[in-house]
Amino acid sequence: MLRTHTCGELRIGDVGKNCTLAGWVQRVRNKGGLIWVDLRDRYGVTQLIFEEGSSHKELIDTAAGLGREFVIQAAGQVIERTAKNPKMSTGDIEVKVSTIEVLNPAKVPPFIIEDDTDGGEELRMKYRYLDLRRGVIREKLQLRHRMMQETRKYMDAKDFIEVETPVLIKSTPEGARDFVVPSRVNPGEFYALPQSPQTFKQLLMVSGFDRYFQIVKCFRDEDLRADRQPEFTQIDCEMSFVEQEDILQTFEGLVKHLFASVKGVELEEVARMSFADAMKYYGNDKPDLRFGMKFSELNDLAQNKGFNVFDAAELVVGICATGAGEYTRKQLDELTNWVKRPQIGAKGLVYVKCNADGSFKSSVDKFYSQEDLKSWADRMEAQPGDLILVLSGDKNSTRKQLSELRLKMGEDLGLRDRQVFKPLWVLDFPLLEWDEESKRYHAMHHPFTSPKTEDIDLLESDPGAVRANAYDLVINGVEIGGGSIRIHDRNTQKMMFTHLGFSDEEAQKQFGFLMEAFEYGAPPHGGIAFGFDRLCAIFGGSDSIRDYIAFPKNNAGRDVMIDSPSTIAEEQLGELSIKLDLKK
């Protein structure tokens, strides 16, 4: 070994010991007769000291010639620092160097490799191997590692077996777009990279592996954003001989274990809410429960008063922002302009200020009396000093708009504390959703989700009303996991494919292997998959998942470090029986 200790290891109790360290030079401070070098490795930073008089000239000259990111080995004695640094774990000591060797010099890096760097995101992604040296990034990957280990520990204790499933699989028409891989030995035929191991984990249940999990890479050819990458990681799980409650209890336990072991947080009981209530009271299926502002519908109180905007609306709905009654006219105008942006799409915003004296001041005083406004406030349980904000229009778009406004107000009022965690199970999703473009129903989750037993008869008469035996786990407004009880018999699965618009031939071609497996004794089963990258970002207090992935892609799906995707040689295309015509 080229070192006896790491750069994060030595403490005051090690004073007097001889040691050898190896790492990267973070900075050099040359004060003439004294030279200090901060030496960094994965474990921390240790200060080295070179002193003229007690160190020979060749050693001083070598130290003076060091540059940032030089890789060096230094040996010497641990001494107590005169000026201690309480911000460093090694801040009570330094190493008086007796020998030094430059293992590899380095070019000046394109950005400063410290927590507060001067490198922009694109530059840091181009030189990701340098960005990974920064402490803030290293800590995120160490968090990811710890969460992986704790996940495996919990799952193993619950008798789950980790099984690897194939990466080259069959392309299926449901869900997001597949990444496809041409087959050289089967010209004109293609594999797909898995969007999830869904069918394989169900086949494992048929095989008798009653508790399966896998920390697995998945691939979706989708448009990207902060919490989405073309390749991502799931904690993928499946269980046999279970009902929905068994799944919820088991994986609520996993999440509580991760919070306790990784963050030292004892998570509260996980709340539950139906999909219908989530949409009605929060405007989306992943509500952030760290703060209130529950929706209140006002149709019966606000319509037929002469205000045409409300009278013509399908829905009049509002929220109460506690303590925001002191908002100025300028702030209210800014909110109005914010909701009218194309990204939100509202036509306007009505406000009611609840004054300290019990009176009300609104933007629609011309149409509503103090008694009218008081009835709004009573419904919303608004108090003096609060602010009521109201939107109107068709139901679906208005709820989405108010959802965005609610989140903005929560952020502006400091109510979305990253150190507070509010988990929620959202249940009873619709089994199917109508797609206007294709003029047919699609599975809201996937075509293997079981309908609620009591709703099966509605498949013929009212498919959109059928509820799924499905559930999502949401934390702080972010969906971190979703799953369902699966269909486990051929006839029900065939009926489901029919309602999704598959012909018998299409269903057989795409999923015949699964329906045949169901005829050989498939047990009742269900499962869940957690977005592991998102879960890491929540634990780390981040909006973006990129820094929790060692080598992420940018917003265009490119790896700018290795310049991928890229073209391939004509010879390779020929071997794959592919001809490109990029002129079309």
Coordinates of C-alpha atoms in Angstrom, one line a residue:
M1 CA 0.0 0.0 0.0
L2 CA 1.2 3.5 -0.8
R3 CA -0.4 4.9 2.4
T4 CA -0.7 3.9 6.0
H5 CA -3.7 6.2 6.7
T6 CA -6.3 8.0 4.7
C7 CA -6.6 11.8 4.6
G8 CA -9.7 11.7 6.8
E9 CA -8.4 9.5 9.5
L10 CA -5.8 11.2 11.7
R11 CA -6.9 12.8 15.0
I12 CA -5.3 14.5 18.0
G13 CA -4.7 11.0 19.5
D14 CA -2.4 10.2 16.6
V15 CA 0.1 13.0 17.5
G16 CA 3.6 11.6 17.5
K17 CA 2.9 8.8 15.0
N18 CA 4.7 8.4 11.7
C19 CA 2.4 8.1 8.7
T20 CA 2.3 8.0 5.0
L21 CA -0.5 9.6 3.1
A22 CA -1.4 9.7 -0.6
G23 CA -3.9 11.8 -2.5
W24 CA -4.6 14.9 -4.6
V25 CA -3.3 18.4 -3.8
Q26 CA -6.3 20.6 -3.1
R27 CA -4.4 23.8 -2.5
V28 CA -0.9 25.1 -1.7
R29 CA -0.3 28.1 0.6
N30 CA 3.3 29.3 0.4
K31 CA 4.3 31.9 3.0
G32 CA 8.0 31.9 2.2
G33 CA 9.5 30.0 5.1
L34 CA 6.4 27.9 5.6
I35 CA 4.4 25.9 3.0
W36 CA 1.1 24.3 3.8
V37 CA -0.5 21.7 1.4
D38 CA -4.0 20.5 1.8
L39 CA -4.0 16.8 0.7
R40 CA -7.4 15.3 -0.3
D41 CA -8.7 11.8 -0.9
R42 CA -12.1 10.2 -0.8
Y43 CA -12.1 10.2 3.0
G44 CA -11.2 13.8 3.7
V45 CA -8.5 16.5 3.8
T46 CA -5.3 16.6 5.9
Q47 CA -2.9 19.5 6.1
L48 CA 0.8 18.9 5.4
I49 CA 3.4 21.4 6.6
F50 CA 6.9 22.1 5.2
E51 CA 9.1 24.4 7.3
E52 CA 12.3 26.0 6.1
G53 CA 15.1 25.0 8.4
S54 CA 13.6 21.8 9.7
S55 CA 12.9 20.6 6.1
H56 CA 15.8 20.2 3.6
K57 CA 15.8 22.5 0.5
E58 CA 15.0 19.7 -2.0
L59 CA 11.8 19.0 0.0
I60 CA 10.9 22.7 0.2
D61 CA 11.4 23.1 -3.6
T62 CA 9.3 20.1 -4.4
A63 CA 6.5 21.4 -2.2
A64 CA 6.7 24.8 -3.7
G65 CA 6.4 23.3 -7.2
L66 CA 3.2 21.4 -6.5
G67 CA 0.1 22.4 -8.4
R68 CA -3.6 21.7 -7.9
E69 CA -4.6 18.1 -8.4
F70 CA -1.0 16.7 -8.4
V71 CA -1.1 13.2 -7.1
I72 CA 1.5 12.8 -4.4
Q73 CA 2.7 10.6 -1.6
A74 CA 3.9 12.2 1.6
A75 CA 5.4 10.7 4.7
G76 CA 6.1 12.3 8.1
Q77 CA 5.1 12.8 11.7
V78 CA 1.7 13.8 13.0
I79 CA 1.9 17.0 15.1
E80 CA -0.7 19.2 16.8
R81 CA -1.8 22.2 14.8
T82 CA -1.1 25.6 16.3
A83 CA -4.2 27.1 14.7
K84 CA -6.8 24.5 14.8
N85 CA -9.7 24.3 12.2
P86 CA -12.9 23.1 13.8
K87 CA -14.6 22.9 10.4
M88 CA -12.3 19.9 9.4
S89 CA -12.5 16.5 11.0
T90 CA -8.7 16.5 10.9
G91 CA -8.4 20.1 11.9
D92 CA -6.6 19.5 15.2
I93 CA -3.5 18.0 13.5
E94 CA -1.1 18.3 10.6
V95 CA 1.6 16.2 9.2
K96 CA 5.2 17.5 9.3
V97 CA 6.5 16.0 6.0
S98 CA 9.9 14.3 5.8
T99 CA 9.7 12.8 2.4
I100 CA 7.5 13.5 -0.6
E101 CA 7.1 12.0 -4.1
V102 CA 5.1 13.3 -7.0
L103 CA 3.2 10.2 -8.3
N104 CA 1.7 12.1 -11.2
P105 CA 1.6 15.8 -12.0
A106 CA -1.7 17.3 -13.3
K107 CA -2.8 20.0 -15.7
V108 CA -4.6 23.0 -14.2
P109 CA -8.2 21.7 -13.9
P110 CA -10.9 23.5 -15.9
F111 CA -12.8 24.5 -12.7
I112 CA -12.0 24.7 -9.0
I113 CA -12.4 21.3 -7.4
E114 CA -14.0 22.4 -4.2
D115 CA -17.5 22.4 -2.8
D116 CA -18.0 26.0 -4.0
T117 CA -16.8 25.6 -7.5
D118 CA -16.7 28.0 -10.4
G119 CA -17.7 25.4 -12.9
G120 CA -21.0 25.5 -14.7
E121 CA -23.1 22.3 -15.0
E122 CA -22.2 21.5 -18.6
L123 CA -18.5 22.0 -17.9
R124 CA -18.6 19.8 -14.9
M125 CA -20.5 17.1 -16.8
K126 CA -17.8 17.2 -19.5
Y127 CA -15.2 16.6 -16.9
R128 CA -17.4 14.5 -14.6
Y129 CA -14.4 12.5 -13.3
L130 CA -13.0 15.7 -11.9
D131 CA -16.4 16.8 -10.5
L132 CA -16.6 13.5 -8.7
R133 CA -13.6 14.5 -6.6
R134 CA -15.6 17.3 -5.0
G135 CA -16.8 16.5 -1.5
V136 CA -20.5 17.5 -2.1
I137 CA -20.7 15.0 -5.0
R138 CA -18.8 12.3 -3.3
E139 CA -21.2 12.5 -0.3
K140 CA -24.2 12.0 -2.6
L141 CA -22.7 8.9 -4.1
Q142 CA -21.8 7.6 -0.6
L143 CA -25.4 8.2 0.4
R144 CA -26.5 6.2 -2.6
H145 CA -24.2 3.4 -1.6
R146 CA -25.5 3.4 2.0
M147 CA -29.1 3.2 0.8
M148 CA -28.3 0.3 -1.5
Q149 CA -26.7 -1.6 1.4
E150 CA -29.6 -0.9 3.8
T151 CA -32.1 -1.9 1.2
R152 CA -30.4 -5.2 0.7
K153 CA -30.2 -5.7 4.5
Y154 CA -33.9 -5.1 5.0
M155 CA -35.0 -7.2 2.0
D156 CA -32.7 -10.1 3.0
A157 CA -34.2 -10.0 6.6
K158 CA -37.7 -10.3 5.1
D159 CA -36.7 -13.4 3.1
F160 CA -36.5 -11.7 -0.4
I161 CA -34.1 -13.2 -2.9
E162 CA -32.2 -11.0 -5.3
V163 CA -32.5 -12.2 -8.9
E164 CA -31.0 -10.6 -12.0
T165 CA -33.4 -10.5 -15.0
P166 CA -32.4 -10.0 -18.7
V167 CA -31.3 -6.7 -20.2
L168 CA -32.0 -7.7 -23.8
I169 CA -35.7 -8.3 -23.9
K170 CA -38.8 -8.0 -26.2
S171 CA -40.2 -4.7 -27.2
T172 CA -43.7 -4.0 -26.1
P173 CA -46.2 -1.4 -27.3
E174 CA -47.4 -0.1 -23.9
G175 CA -45.7 2.5 -21.7
A176 CA -42.9 4.8 -22.8
R177 CA -40.8 4.4 -25.9
D178 CA -38.3 1.6 -25.9
F179 CA -34.6 1.8 -26.6
V180 CA -34.1 -0.9 -29.2
V181 CA -31.0 -3.0 -30.0
P182 CA -30.6 -4.5 -33.5
S183 CA -29.7 -8.2 -33.6
R184 CA -26.8 -9.1 -35.9
V185 CA -27.6 -12.8 -36.1
N186 CA -31.3 -12.2 -36.7
P187 CA -31.4 -9.5 -39.4
G188 CA -34.3 -7.2 -39.2
E189 CA -35.2 -8.2 -35.6
F190 CA -34.6 -6.2 -32.5
Y191 CA -34.2 -6.5 -28.8
A192 CA -35.4 -3.8 -26.4
L193 CA -33.8 -2.6 -23.2
P194 CA -36.2 -3.1 -20.3
Q195 CA -38.4 -0.3 -19.1
S196 CA -38.8 -2.5 -16.0
P197 CA -38.5 -6.2 -15.3
Q198 CA -42.3 -6.5 -15.0
T199 CA -43.0 -9.7 -16.9
F200 CA -39.9 -11.4 -15.6
K201 CA -40.7 -10.8 -12.0
Q202 CA -44.2 -12.1 -12.5
L203 CA -42.7 -15.2 -14.1
L204 CA -40.5 -15.6 -11.0
M205 CA -43.7 -15.7 -9.0
V206 CA -45.0 -18.5 -11.2
S207 CA -41.7 -20.2 -10.6
G208 CA -42.3 -20.3 -6.9
F209 CA -39.8 -17.6 -5.9
D210 CA -42.4 -16.0 -3.7
R211 CA -40.3 -13.0 -2.6
Y212 CA -38.1 -11.3 -5.3
F213 CA -36.2 -8.0 -5.4
Q214 CA -33.6 -6.5 -7.6
I215 CA -31.8 -3.1 -7.7
V216 CA -31.9 -2.9 -11.4
K217 CA -31.2 -0.5 -14.3
C218 CA -34.2 0.4 -16.5
F219 CA -34.4 2.4 -19.7
R220 CA -37.0 4.7 -21.2
D221 CA -36.6 6.8 -24.3
E222 CA -38.5 9.8 -22.9
D223 CA -38.0 13.6 -22.8
L224 CA -35.8 14.4 -19.9
R225 CA -36.1 16.7 -16.9
A226 CA -34.4 17.1 -13.5
D227 CA -35.9 13.9 -12.0
R228 CA -35.7 11.8 -15.2
Q229 CA -32.8 10.1 -17.0
P230 CA -32.9 7.7 -20.0
E231 CA -31.3 5.1 -17.8
F232 CA -32.3 4.9 -14.1
T233 CA -32.4 2.5 -11.2
Q234 CA -35.3 0.9 -9.5
I235 CA -35.7 -1.2 -6.4
D236 CA -37.9 -3.7 -8.1
C237 CA -40.0 -6.1 -5.8
E238 CA -42.7 -8.8 -6.1
M239 CA -44.4 -11.0 -3.6
S240 CA -46.7 -14.1 -3.9
F241 CA -49.8 -15.0 -1.8
V242 CA -50.4 -11.4 -0.8
E243 CA -53.1 -8.8 -0.9
Q244 CA -52.7 -5.0 -1.2
E245 CA -52.4 -4.5 2.6
D246 CA -49.4 -6.9 2.8
I247 CA -47.6 -5.0 0.1
L248 CA -48.2 -1.6 1.8
Q249 CA -47.1 -2.9 5.2
T250 CA -43.9 -4.6 3.9
F251 CA -42.7 -1.6 1.9
E252 CA -43.8 1.0 4.4
G253 CA -41.4 -0.9 6.6
L254 CA -38.6 -0.6 4.0
V255 CA -39.0 3.1 3.7
K256 CA -39.1 3.5 7.5
H257 CA -35.9 1.4 7.8
L258 CA -34.1 3.5 5.3
F259 CA -35.0 6.8 7.0
A260 CA -34.0 5.4 10.4
S261 CA -30.8 3.8 9.4
V262 CA -29.5 6.3 6.8
K263 CA -30.9 9.7 8.1
G264 CA -31.7 8.9 11.7
V265 CA -35.3 10.0 11.2
E266 CA -38.2 8.0 12.7
L267 CA -40.8 8.3 10.0
E268 CA -44.4 8.9 11.1
E269 CA -47.2 6.6 10.1
V270 CA -47.8 6.7 6.4
A271 CA -51.1 8.5 5.6
R272 CA -53.5 7.1 3.0
M273 CA -55.6 8.8 0.4
S274 CA -57.6 7.8 -2.6
F275 CA -56.7 9.0 -6.1
A276 CA -60.1 10.7 -6.3
D277 CA -59.5 12.6 -3.1
A278 CA -56.0 13.6 -4.1
M279 CA -57.3 15.1 -7.3
K280 CA -60.2 16.8 -5.6
Y281 CA -58.3 18.3 -2.7
Y282 CA -54.8 18.8 -4.1
G283 CA -55.2 18.8 -7.9
N284 CA -52.7 16.0 -8.5
D285 CA -52.0 12.4 -7.6
K286 CA -48.8 13.1 -5.6
P287 CA -49.8 15.8 -3.1
D288 CA -47.2 17.4 -0.9
L289 CA -48.6 17.1 2.7
R290 CA -45.9 19.2 4.4
F291 CA -48.4 22.0 4.4
G292 CA -52.1 22.6 4.2
M293 CA -54.0 24.7 1.6
K294 CA -56.4 22.0 0.9
F295 CA -58.8 22.9 -2.0
S296 CA -62.3 24.2 -1.2
E297 CA -64.9 24.1 -3.9
L298 CA -67.0 27.3 -4.0
N299 CA -69.6 26.7 -6.8
D300 CA -72.6 26.9 -4.5
L301 CA -71.3 30.0 -2.8
A302 CA -69.7 32.0 -5.6
Q303 CA -72.0 31.4 -8.6
N304 CA -75.2 33.2 -9.6
K305 CA -74.0 36.4 -8.1
G306 CA -73.5 38.3 -11.4
F307 CA -69.8 37.5 -11.8
N308 CA -69.8 35.9 -15.3
V309 CA -66.3 34.4 -14.9
F310 CA -67.5 32.3 -12.1
D311 CA -71.1 31.8 -13.4
A312 CA -69.8 30.2 -16.6
A313 CA -67.2 28.0 -14.9
E314 CA -67.5 24.2 -14.4
L315 CA -65.5 24.6 -11.2
V316 CA -64.8 27.5 -8.8
V317 CA -62.2 26.4 -6.3
G318 CA -59.7 28.1 -3.9
I319 CA -57.0 27.7 -1.3
C320 CA -56.3 29.6 2.0
A321 CA -52.7 30.8 2.4
T322 CA -52.3 31.1 6.1
G323 CA -50.6 34.4 7.2
A324 CA -50.4 35.8 3.6
G325 CA -53.1 38.4 4.2
E326 CA -50.5 41.2 4.2
Y327 CA -49.5 40.6 0.6
T328 CA -49.2 43.9 -1.2
R329 CA -51.0 44.8 -4.5
K330 CA -47.7 44.4 -6.3
Q331 CA -47.3 40.8 -4.9
L332 CA -50.9 39.9 -5.8
D333 CA -50.4 41.3 -9.3
E334 CA -47.2 39.1 -9.6
L335 CA -49.2 36.1 -8.5
T336 CA -51.9 36.9 -11.1
N337 CA -49.3 37.2 -13.9
W338 CA -47.7 34.0 -12.7
V339 CA -50.9 31.9 -13.0
K340 CA -51.6 33.5 -16.4
R341 CA -48.2 32.2 -17.9
P342 CA -48.6 29.7 -20.7
Q343 CA -47.1 27.0 -18.4
I344 CA -50.0 27.4 -16.0
G345 CA -52.7 28.6 -18.3
A346 CA -55.2 30.3 -15.9
K347 CA -57.1 33.3 -17.3
G348 CA -57.0 35.2 -14.0
L349 CA -56.9 35.0 -10.2
V350 CA -59.4 36.2 -7.6
Y351 CA -58.1 37.1 -4.2
V352 CA -59.7 37.8 -0.8
K353 CA -57.7 39.4 2.0
C354 CA -58.9 38.5 5.5
N355 CA -58.3 41.7 7.4
A356 CA -57.3 41.8 11.1
D357 CA -60.6 43.5 12.0
G358 CA -62.7 40.7 10.6
S359 CA -63.5 42.5 7.3
F360 CA -62.6 41.4 3.8
K361 CA -61.0 43.1 0.8
S362 CA -61.3 41.3 -2.5
S363 CA -60.7 41.8 -6.2
V364 CA -64.4 41.1 -6.8
D365 CA -66.0 43.4 -4.2
K366 CA -68.3 44.7 -6.9
F367 CA -70.1 41.4 -7.1
Y368 CA -69.8 39.9 -3.5
S369 CA -70.9 41.4 -0.2
Q370 CA -69.0 41.0 3.1
E371 CA -71.4 38.2 4.0
D372 CA -70.6 36.4 0.8
L373 CA -66.9 36.6 1.3
K374 CA -67.3 35.5 4.9
S375 CA -69.1 32.4 3.7
W376 CA -66.0 31.6 1.6
A377 CA -63.7 32.2 4.5
D378 CA -65.8 30.0 6.8
R379 CA -65.7 27.1 4.3
M380 CA -61.9 27.5 4.1
E381 CA -61.5 28.0 7.8
A382 CA -59.7 31.2 7.0
Q383 CA -58.6 33.4 9.9
P384 CA -57.8 37.2 10.1
G385 CA -54.5 37.7 8.4
D386 CA -55.0 34.9 5.8
L387 CA -55.3 35.2 2.0
I388 CA -57.8 33.3 -0.1
L389 CA -56.9 32.6 -3.7
V390 CA -59.5 31.4 -6.2
L391 CA -59.4 30.0 -9.7
S392 CA -62.2 28.9 -12.0
G393 CA -62.8 27.1 -15.3
D394 CA -63.2 23.5 -16.4
K395 CA -62.6 20.9 -13.7
N396 CA -59.4 19.2 -14.8
S397 CA -57.3 22.2 -15.9
T398 CA -58.5 24.4 -13.0
R399 CA -57.4 21.8 -10.5
K400 CA -54.0 21.4 -12.2
Q401 CA -53.6 25.2 -12.2
L402 CA -54.5 25.5 -8.5
S403 CA -52.2 22.7 -7.7
E404 CA -49.3 24.6 -9.2
L405 CA -50.3 27.8 -7.4
R406 CA -50.6 25.9 -4.1
L407 CA -47.0 24.5 -4.5
K408 CA -45.7 28.0 -5.3
M409 CA -47.4 29.5 -2.2
G410 CA -46.0 26.7 -0.1
E411 CA -42.5 27.5 -1.4
D412 CA -42.9 31.3 -1.1
L413 CA -44.1 31.0 2.5
G414 CA -41.3 28.6 3.5
L415 CA -43.6 25.7 4.1
R416 CA -41.7 23.1 2.0
D417 CA -39.0 22.2 4.6
R418 CA -36.5 19.7 3.1
Q419 CA -35.9 18.3 6.6
V420 CA -39.6 17.4 7.0
F421 CA -40.9 14.2 5.4
K422 CA -44.5 13.5 4.8
P423 CA -45.1 10.1 3.2
L424 CA -48.4 9.1 1.7
W425 CA -50.0 6.1 0.0
V426 CA -52.3 7.1 -2.9
L427 CA -54.7 4.3 -3.6
D428 CA -57.6 3.3 -5.9
F429 CA -56.2 4.7 -9.2
P430 CA -58.3 4.4 -12.3
L431 CA -57.5 1.2 -14.1
L432 CA -57.8 2.8 -17.5
E433 CA -57.4 6.3 -19.0
W434 CA -58.8 7.6 -22.3
D435 CA -56.3 8.8 -24.9
E436 CA -57.8 11.3 -27.3
E437 CA -55.1 10.8 -29.9
S438 CA -55.5 7.0 -30.3
K439 CA -59.2 7.1 -29.4
R440 CA -58.9 4.2 -27.0
Y441 CA -58.2 3.4 -23.4
H442 CA -54.7 2.8 -22.1
A443 CA -53.6 1.2 -18.8
M444 CA -52.8 3.9 -16.3
H445 CA -50.1 1.8 -14.8
H446 CA -49.5 -1.2 -17.0
P447 CA -51.8 -3.9 -18.6
F448 CA -51.0 -6.5 -15.9
T449 CA -52.7 -4.5 -13.1
S450 CA -55.6 -6.2 -11.5
P451 CA -59.0 -4.3 -11.4
K452 CA -60.8 -4.1 -8.1
T453 CA -63.0 -7.2 -7.9
E454 CA -66.1 -5.1 -7.2
D455 CA -65.5 -3.0 -10.3
I456 CA -64.9 -5.8 -12.9
D457 CA -68.5 -5.6 -14.2
L458 CA -68.0 -2.0 -15.1
L459 CA -65.4 -2.9 -17.7
E460 CA -68.2 -3.4 -20.2
S461 CA -70.5 -0.5 -19.3
D462 CA -68.1 2.2 -17.9
P463 CA -64.4 1.3 -18.3
G464 CA -63.2 4.7 -17.1
A465 CA -64.9 4.1 -13.7
V466 CA -63.0 0.9 -13.0
R467 CA -60.6 1.2 -10.1
A468 CA -57.2 -0.5 -10.1
N469 CA -55.7 -2.5 -7.3
A470 CA -52.8 -0.1 -7.5
Y471 CA -50.9 2.2 -5.1
D472 CA -48.2 4.8 -5.3
L473 CA -45.9 5.9 -2.4
V474 CA -45.4 9.7 -2.4
I475 CA -43.0 11.7 -0.2
N476 CA -43.1 15.5 -0.2
G477 CA -45.0 15.7 -3.5
V478 CA -42.7 13.3 -5.3
E479 CA -43.8 9.8 -6.4
I480 CA -41.0 7.5 -5.3
G481 CA -42.7 4.1 -5.8
G482 CA -45.7 2.5 -7.5
G483 CA -47.2 -0.9 -7.9
S484 CA -50.2 -3.1 -8.0
I485 CA -51.8 -6.4 -7.3
R486 CA -51.4 -8.3 -10.6
I487 CA -53.7 -10.3 -12.8
H488 CA -52.7 -13.9 -12.3
D489 CA -55.1 -15.9 -14.6
R490 CA -55.2 -16.1 -18.4
N491 CA -58.9 -15.3 -18.8
T492 CA -58.8 -12.0 -16.9
Q493 CA -55.5 -11.0 -18.6
K494 CA -57.0 -11.8 -22.0
M495 CA -60.1 -9.6 -21.1
M496 CA -57.8 -6.8 -20.0
F497 CA -55.9 -6.9 -23.4
T498 CA -59.2 -6.8 -25.2
H499 CA -60.3 -3.6 -23.4
L500 CA -56.9 -2.1 -24.2
G501 CA -57.6 -2.6 -27.9
F502 CA -55.3 -5.6 -28.5
S503 CA -56.5 -8.2 -31.0
D504 CA -56.1 -11.8 -29.9
E505 CA -53.2 -12.1 -32.4
E506 CA -51.4 -9.0 -31.0
A507 CA -51.9 -10.1 -27.4
Q508 CA -50.5 -13.6 -28.2
K509 CA -47.6 -12.2 -30.1
Q510 CA -46.6 -9.7 -27.4
F511 CA -47.5 -11.5 -24.2
G512 CA -48.4 -15.1 -25.1
F513 CA -45.6 -16.4 -23.0
L514 CA -47.0 -14.8 -19.9
M515 CA -50.6 -15.9 -20.5
E516 CA -49.4 -19.4 -21.1
A517 CA -47.4 -19.3 -17.8
F518 CA -50.6 -18.4 -16.0
E519 CA -52.0 -21.8 -17.0
Y520 CA -49.4 -23.6 -15.0
G521 CA -50.4 -22.5 -11.6
A522 CA -49.7 -18.8 -11.1
P523 CA -50.2 -17.7 -7.5
P524 CA -51.9 -14.4 -6.5
H525 CA -49.1 -11.9 -6.5
G526 CA -48.3 -8.2 -6.4
G527 CA -45.4 -5.8 -6.2
I528 CA -43.9 -2.4 -6.3
A529 CA -41.0 -0.6 -7.8
F530 CA -39.2 2.4 -6.2
G531 CA -37.4 5.1 -8.2
F532 CA -34.1 4.7 -6.4
D533 CA -32.5 7.8 -7.9
R534 CA -35.4 9.9 -6.8
L535 CA -35.4 8.3 -3.3
C536 CA -31.7 9.2 -3.0
A537 CA -32.4 12.8 -4.1
I538 CA -35.1 13.2 -1.4
F539 CA -32.8 11.8 1.3
G540 CA -30.1 14.3 0.1
G541 CA -32.5 17.2 -0.1
S542 CA -32.1 17.8 -3.8
D543 CA -34.5 18.4 -6.7
S544 CA -32.3 16.8 -9.3
I545 CA -31.3 13.2 -9.4
R546 CA -28.2 13.8 -11.5
D547 CA -25.7 14.2 -8.7
Y548 CA -26.7 10.9 -7.3
I549 CA -25.7 9.1 -10.5
A550 CA -22.0 8.7 -11.1
F551 CA -22.1 9.5 -14.9
P552 CA -25.5 11.1 -15.8
K553 CA -26.8 12.4 -19.1
N554 CA -27.7 16.0 -19.8
N555 CA -31.1 17.4 -20.7
A556 CA -30.7 16.3 -24.3
G557 CA -29.9 12.7 -23.2
R558 CA -26.2 13.1 -24.1
D559 CA -23.2 12.0 -22.2
V560 CA -21.0 15.0 -23.0
M561 CA -18.0 13.4 -21.3
I562 CA -17.7 10.5 -23.7
D563 CA -19.7 12.2 -26.5
S564 CA -22.5 9.7 -26.7
P565 CA -24.7 8.9 -28.5
S566 CA -22.5 9.0 -31.6
T567 CA -22.5 7.6 -35.2
I568 CA -21.1 4.2 -35.9
A569 CA -19.1 2.9 -38.9
E570 CA -20.8 1.9 -42.1
E571 CA -19.3 -1.6 -41.7
Q572 CA -21.1 -2.0 -38.3
L573 CA -24.4 -0.8 -39.8
G574 CA -23.9 -3.3 -42.6
E575 CA -23.4 -6.1 -40.1
L576 CA -26.7 -5.1 -38.5
S577 CA -28.5 -5.0 -41.9
I578 CA -29.3 -1.3 -41.2
K579 CA -29.4 1.4 -43.9
L580 CA -29.7 5.0 -42.9
D581 CA -31.4 7.6 -44.9
L582 CA -31.1 10.8 -42.9
K583 CA -32.4 13.0 -45.8
K584 CA -36.0 12.2 -45.1

